[in-house]
Coordinates of C-alpha atoms in Angstrom, one line a residue:
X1 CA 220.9 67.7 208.6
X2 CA 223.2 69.2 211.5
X3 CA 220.0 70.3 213.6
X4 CA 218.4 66.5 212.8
X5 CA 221.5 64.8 214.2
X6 CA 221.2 67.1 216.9
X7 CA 217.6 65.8 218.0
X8 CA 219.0 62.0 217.4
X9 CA 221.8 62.3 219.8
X10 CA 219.9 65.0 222.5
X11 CA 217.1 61.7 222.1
X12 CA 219.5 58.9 222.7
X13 CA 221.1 60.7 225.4
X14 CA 217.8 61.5 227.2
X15 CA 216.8 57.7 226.9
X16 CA 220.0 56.5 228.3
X17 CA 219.3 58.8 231.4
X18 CA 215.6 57.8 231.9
X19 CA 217.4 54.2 231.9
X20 CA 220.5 54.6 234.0
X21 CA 219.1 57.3 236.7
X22 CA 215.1 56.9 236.7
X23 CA 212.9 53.9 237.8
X24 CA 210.4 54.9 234.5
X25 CA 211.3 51.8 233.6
X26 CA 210.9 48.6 236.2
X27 CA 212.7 46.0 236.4
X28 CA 211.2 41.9 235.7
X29 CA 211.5 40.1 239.1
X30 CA 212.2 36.8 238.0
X31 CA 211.6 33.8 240.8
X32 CA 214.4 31.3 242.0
X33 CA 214.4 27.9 243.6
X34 CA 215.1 27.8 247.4
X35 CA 218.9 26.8 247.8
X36 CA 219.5 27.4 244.5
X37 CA 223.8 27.4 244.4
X38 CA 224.0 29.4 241.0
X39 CA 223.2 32.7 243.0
X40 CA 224.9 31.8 246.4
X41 CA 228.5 33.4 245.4
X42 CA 230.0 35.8 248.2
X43 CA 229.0 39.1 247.5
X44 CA 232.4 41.2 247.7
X45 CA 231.0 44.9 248.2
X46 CA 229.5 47.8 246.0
X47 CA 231.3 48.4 242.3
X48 CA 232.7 50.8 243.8
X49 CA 234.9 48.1 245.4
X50 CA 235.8 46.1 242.1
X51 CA 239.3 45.7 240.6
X52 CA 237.7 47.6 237.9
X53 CA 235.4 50.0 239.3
X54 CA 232.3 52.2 237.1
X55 CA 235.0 55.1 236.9
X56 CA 238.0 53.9 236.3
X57 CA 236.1 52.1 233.1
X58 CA 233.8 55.0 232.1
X59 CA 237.2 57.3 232.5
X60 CA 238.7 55.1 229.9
X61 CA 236.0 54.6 227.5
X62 CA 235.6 58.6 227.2
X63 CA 238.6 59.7 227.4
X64 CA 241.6 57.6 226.1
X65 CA 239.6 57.7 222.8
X66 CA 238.8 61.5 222.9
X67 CA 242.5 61.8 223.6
X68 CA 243.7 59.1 220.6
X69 CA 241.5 60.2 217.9
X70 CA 242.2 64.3 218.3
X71 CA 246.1 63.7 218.8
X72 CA 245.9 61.2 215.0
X73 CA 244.2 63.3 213.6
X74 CA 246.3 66.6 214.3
X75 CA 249.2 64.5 213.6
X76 CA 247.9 63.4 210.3
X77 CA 246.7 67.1 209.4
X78 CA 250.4 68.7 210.3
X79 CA 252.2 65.7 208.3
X80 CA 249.7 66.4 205.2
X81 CA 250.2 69.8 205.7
X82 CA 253.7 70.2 205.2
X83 CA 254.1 67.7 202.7
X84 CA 255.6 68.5 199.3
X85 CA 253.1 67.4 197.9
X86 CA 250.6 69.9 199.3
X87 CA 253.1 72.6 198.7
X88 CA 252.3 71.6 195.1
X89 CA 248.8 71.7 194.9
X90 CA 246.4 74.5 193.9
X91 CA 244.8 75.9 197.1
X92 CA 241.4 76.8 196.0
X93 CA 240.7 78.9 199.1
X94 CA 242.5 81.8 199.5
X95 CA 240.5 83.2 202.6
X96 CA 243.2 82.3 205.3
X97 CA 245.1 80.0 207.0
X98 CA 241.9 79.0 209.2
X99 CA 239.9 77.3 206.5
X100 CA 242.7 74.6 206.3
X101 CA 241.4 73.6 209.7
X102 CA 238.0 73.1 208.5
X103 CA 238.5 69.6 207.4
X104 CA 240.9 68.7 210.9
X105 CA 237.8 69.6 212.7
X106 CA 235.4 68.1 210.9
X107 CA 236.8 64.8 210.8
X108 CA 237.9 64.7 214.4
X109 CA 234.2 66.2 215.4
X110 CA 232.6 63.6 213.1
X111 CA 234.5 60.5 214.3
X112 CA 234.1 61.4 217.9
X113 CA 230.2 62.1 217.7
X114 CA 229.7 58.5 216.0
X115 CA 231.7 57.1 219.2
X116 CA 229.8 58.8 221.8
X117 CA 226.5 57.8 219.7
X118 CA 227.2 54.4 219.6
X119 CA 228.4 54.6 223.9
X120 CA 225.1 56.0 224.7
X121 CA 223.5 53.3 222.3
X122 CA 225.4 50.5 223.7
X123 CA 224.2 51.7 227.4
X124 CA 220.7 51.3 225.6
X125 CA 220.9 47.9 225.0
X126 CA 222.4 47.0 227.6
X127 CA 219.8 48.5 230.5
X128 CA 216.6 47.4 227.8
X129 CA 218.0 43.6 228.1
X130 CA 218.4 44.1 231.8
X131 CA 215.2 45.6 232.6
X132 CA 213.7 43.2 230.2
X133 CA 215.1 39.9 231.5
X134 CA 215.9 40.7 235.3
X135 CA 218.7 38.6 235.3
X136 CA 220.2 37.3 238.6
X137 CA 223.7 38.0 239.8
X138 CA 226.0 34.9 241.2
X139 CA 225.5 36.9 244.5
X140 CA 221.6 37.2 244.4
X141 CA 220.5 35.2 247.0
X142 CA 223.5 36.5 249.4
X143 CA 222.0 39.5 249.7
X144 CA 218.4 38.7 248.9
X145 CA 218.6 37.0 252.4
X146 CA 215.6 35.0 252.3
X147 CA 213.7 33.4 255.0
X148 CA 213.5 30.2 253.7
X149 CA 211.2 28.9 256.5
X150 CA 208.8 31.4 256.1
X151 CA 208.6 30.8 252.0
X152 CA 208.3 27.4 253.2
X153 CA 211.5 25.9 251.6
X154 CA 211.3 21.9 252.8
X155 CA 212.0 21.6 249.5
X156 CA 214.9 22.9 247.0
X157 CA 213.0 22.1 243.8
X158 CA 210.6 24.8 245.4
X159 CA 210.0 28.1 243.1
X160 CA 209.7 31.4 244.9
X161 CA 208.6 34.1 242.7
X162 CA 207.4 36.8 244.4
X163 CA 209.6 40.2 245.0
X164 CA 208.5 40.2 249.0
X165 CA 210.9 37.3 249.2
X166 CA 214.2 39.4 249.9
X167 CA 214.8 40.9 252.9
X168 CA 218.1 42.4 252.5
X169 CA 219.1 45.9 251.0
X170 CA 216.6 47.2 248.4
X171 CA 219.5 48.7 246.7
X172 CA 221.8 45.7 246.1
X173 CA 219.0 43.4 245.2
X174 CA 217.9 45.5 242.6
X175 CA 221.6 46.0 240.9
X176 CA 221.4 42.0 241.6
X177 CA 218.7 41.7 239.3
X178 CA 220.4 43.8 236.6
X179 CA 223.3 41.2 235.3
X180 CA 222.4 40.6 231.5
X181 CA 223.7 41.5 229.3
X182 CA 227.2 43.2 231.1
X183 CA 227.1 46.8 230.8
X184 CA 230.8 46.8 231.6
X185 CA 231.6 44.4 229.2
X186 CA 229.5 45.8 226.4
X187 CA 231.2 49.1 227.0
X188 CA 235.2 47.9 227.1
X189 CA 234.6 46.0 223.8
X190 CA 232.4 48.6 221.9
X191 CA 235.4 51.4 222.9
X192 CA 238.6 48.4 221.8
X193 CA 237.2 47.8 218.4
X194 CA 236.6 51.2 217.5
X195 CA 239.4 52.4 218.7
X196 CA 241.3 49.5 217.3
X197 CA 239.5 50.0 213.6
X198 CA 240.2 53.7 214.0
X199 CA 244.1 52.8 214.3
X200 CA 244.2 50.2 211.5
X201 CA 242.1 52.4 209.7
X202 CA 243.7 55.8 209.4
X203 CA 247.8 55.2 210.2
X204 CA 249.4 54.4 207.2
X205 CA 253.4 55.4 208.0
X206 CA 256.2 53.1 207.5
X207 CA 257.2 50.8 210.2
X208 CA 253.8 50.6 211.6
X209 CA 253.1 47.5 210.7
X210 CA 253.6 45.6 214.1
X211 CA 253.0 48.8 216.1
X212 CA 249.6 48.7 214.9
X213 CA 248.3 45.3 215.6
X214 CA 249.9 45.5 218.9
X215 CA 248.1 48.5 219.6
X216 CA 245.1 47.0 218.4
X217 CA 245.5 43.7 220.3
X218 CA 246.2 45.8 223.6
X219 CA 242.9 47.2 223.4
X220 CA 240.6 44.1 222.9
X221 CA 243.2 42.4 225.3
X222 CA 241.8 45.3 228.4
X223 CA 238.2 44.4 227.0
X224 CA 238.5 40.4 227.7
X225 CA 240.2 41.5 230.7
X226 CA 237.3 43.4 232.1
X227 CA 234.9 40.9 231.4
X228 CA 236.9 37.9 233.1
X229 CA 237.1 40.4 236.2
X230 CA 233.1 40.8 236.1
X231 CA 233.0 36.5 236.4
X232 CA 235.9 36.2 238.7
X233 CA 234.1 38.9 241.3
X234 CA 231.5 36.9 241.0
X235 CA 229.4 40.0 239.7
X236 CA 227.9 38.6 236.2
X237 CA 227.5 34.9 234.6
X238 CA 229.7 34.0 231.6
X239 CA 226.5 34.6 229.4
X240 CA 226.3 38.0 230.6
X241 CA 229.6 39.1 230.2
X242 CA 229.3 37.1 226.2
X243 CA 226.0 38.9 225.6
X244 CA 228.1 42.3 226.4
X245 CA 231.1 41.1 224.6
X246 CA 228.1 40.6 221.4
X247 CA 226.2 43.8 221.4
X248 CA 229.6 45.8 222.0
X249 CA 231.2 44.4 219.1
X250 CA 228.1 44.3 216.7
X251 CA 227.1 48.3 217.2
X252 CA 231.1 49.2 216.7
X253 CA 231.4 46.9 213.3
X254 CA 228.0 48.9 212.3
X255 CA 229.0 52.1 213.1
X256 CA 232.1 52.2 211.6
X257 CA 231.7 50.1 208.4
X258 CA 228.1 51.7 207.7
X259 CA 228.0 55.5 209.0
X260 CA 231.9 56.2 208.9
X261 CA 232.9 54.0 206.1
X262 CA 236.1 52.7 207.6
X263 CA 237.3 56.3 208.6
X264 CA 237.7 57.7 204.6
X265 CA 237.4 61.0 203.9
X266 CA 239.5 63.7 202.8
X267 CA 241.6 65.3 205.1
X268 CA 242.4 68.4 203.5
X269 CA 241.1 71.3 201.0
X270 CA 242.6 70.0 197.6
X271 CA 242.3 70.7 194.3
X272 CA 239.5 69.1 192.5
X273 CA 240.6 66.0 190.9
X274 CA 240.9 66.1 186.9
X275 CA 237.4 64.6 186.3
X276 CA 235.9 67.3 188.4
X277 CA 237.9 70.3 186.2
X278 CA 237.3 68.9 183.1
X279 CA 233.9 70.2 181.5
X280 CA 230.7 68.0 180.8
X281 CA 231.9 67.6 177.3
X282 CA 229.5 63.9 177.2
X283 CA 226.2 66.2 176.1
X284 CA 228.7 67.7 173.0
X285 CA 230.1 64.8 171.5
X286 CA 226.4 62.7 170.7
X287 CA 225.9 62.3 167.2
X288 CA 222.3 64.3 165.9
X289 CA 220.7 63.6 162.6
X290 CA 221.0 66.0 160.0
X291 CA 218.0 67.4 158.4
X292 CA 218.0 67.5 154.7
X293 CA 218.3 71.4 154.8
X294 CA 221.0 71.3 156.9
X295 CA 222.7 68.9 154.0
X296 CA 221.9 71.0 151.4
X297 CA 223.5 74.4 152.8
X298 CA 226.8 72.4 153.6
X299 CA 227.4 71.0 150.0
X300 CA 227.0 74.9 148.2
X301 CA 229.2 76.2 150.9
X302 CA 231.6 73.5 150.0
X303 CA 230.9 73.9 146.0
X304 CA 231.5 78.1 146.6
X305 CA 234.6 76.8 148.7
X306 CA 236.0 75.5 146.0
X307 CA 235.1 78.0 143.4
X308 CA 236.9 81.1 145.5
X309 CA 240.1 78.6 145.5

């Protein structure tokens, strides 16, 4: 099962690339009207420019929970680990102090591979509905630069729908045309929820109950953040940055209520429970019928019994 997850993540990651950094798939070149003012907004410089630029956010989404997750989960391990009640128990495996980390790194392995699944995913969506729809940016027609005489625009109810249209950069009319849904917004709120999820999920100490949904709250309160920043730049629609906001959330609730079930598992090699030890004694205790022979041979040894007494 290791090698077939393998192949699923080497896959997503190969189709994320062929999305992000290859034109195998084009983009829809959808028409607008001439003067149209939804896609007249000043265009205020590459993304590289934005009060939130692509690695500032891709910095965060990969490493603060990378960071986070391995730093609970230690935590968690060493508190276990020294607990009393760990002292206590039976430790079944007797091979070394190193299989005790077993379980640490399976857990922290296991919740970090789900994450970066469901990042790659979420970029999946995210450049399928873009390529799909070829949304336009606010900005479009800023740095489409269109010759409206020459398309013939007397008219503003006129529809232009052909790509020769633009005669401005290549480059920035073709991140123009890739608005919906917002890749930045998908990402900030797919990386909150988990994270937040993972913290609600997994710390259980006293006097966390405040710390917790403050933490929490923090999180989705960077996520809304980013997205108002994409509307105020003038860089996606509301709609875009909502479709984001939808596709982020609904592949983190997925991922963590179906594949990691909420963050359980076991965090350490203990004993096996009661139930486990106890033997399969269900098979002994159903009643046979007792064949007349068998009857027979039980009341003379209970007559001779009686007669030796």
């Amino acid at each position: 099962m290791l090698y077939f997850q393998l192949v699923i993540m080497a896959g997503t990651v190969m189709l994320a690339y062929y999305f992000e950094y290859t034109d195998t798939f084009s983009v829809h070149v959808q028409g607008f009207f001439c003067y149209d003012t939804t896609y007249t907004k000043p265009y205020l410089g590459p993304e590289d420019s934005s009060a939130v630029p692509p690695v500032l956010l891709y910095a965060l989404v990969a490493g603060l929970p990378t960071l986070l997750i391995t730093i609970t989960e230690t935590v968690l391990f060493l508190v276990q680990y020294t607990s009393k009640e760990f002292d206590r128990s039976e430790k079944t495996v007797a091979t070394g102090d190193c299989c005790y980390l077993n379980p640490l790194v399976r857990r922290t392995f296991r919740f970090l591979g789900v994450y970066t699944f469901g990042l790659f995913t979420v970029d999946i969506f995210v450049n399928a509905g873009q390529v799909v729809t070829g949304n336009l940016a606010p900005y479009f027609l800023t740095v489409c630069k269109p010759n409206y005489t020459a398309l013939g625009c007397q008219q503003a109810l006129r529809y232009i729908s052909h790509q020769e249209a633009c005669t401005g950069n290549q480059d920035d009319i073709l991140r123009a045309r890739k608005t919906f849904p917002s890749k930045e917004a998908a990402l900030s709120v797919y990386a909150a929820l988990y994270l937040a999820m993972y913290v609600t999920s997994t710390v259980q100490a006293k006097g966390t109950r405040l710390a917790k949904p403050m933490l929490s709250l923090g999180f989705m309160c960077l996520a809304f953040l980013t997205g108002l920043n994409r509307v105020a730049e003038y860089r996606n629609h509301w709609s875009d940055v909502i479709a984001g906001f939808i596709i982020g959330t609904a592949i983190a609730t997925f991922l963590v209520v179906c594949v990691v079930h909420n963050f359980k598992g076991k965090l350490l090699l203990c004993e096996e429970s009661p139930a486990e030890q106890r033997p399969n004694t269900g098979m002994l205790n159903i009643g046979r019928m007792e064949s007349p022979l068998e009857k027979y041979i039980a009341s003379q040894n209970h007559i001779a019994f009686a007669e030796v007494t």
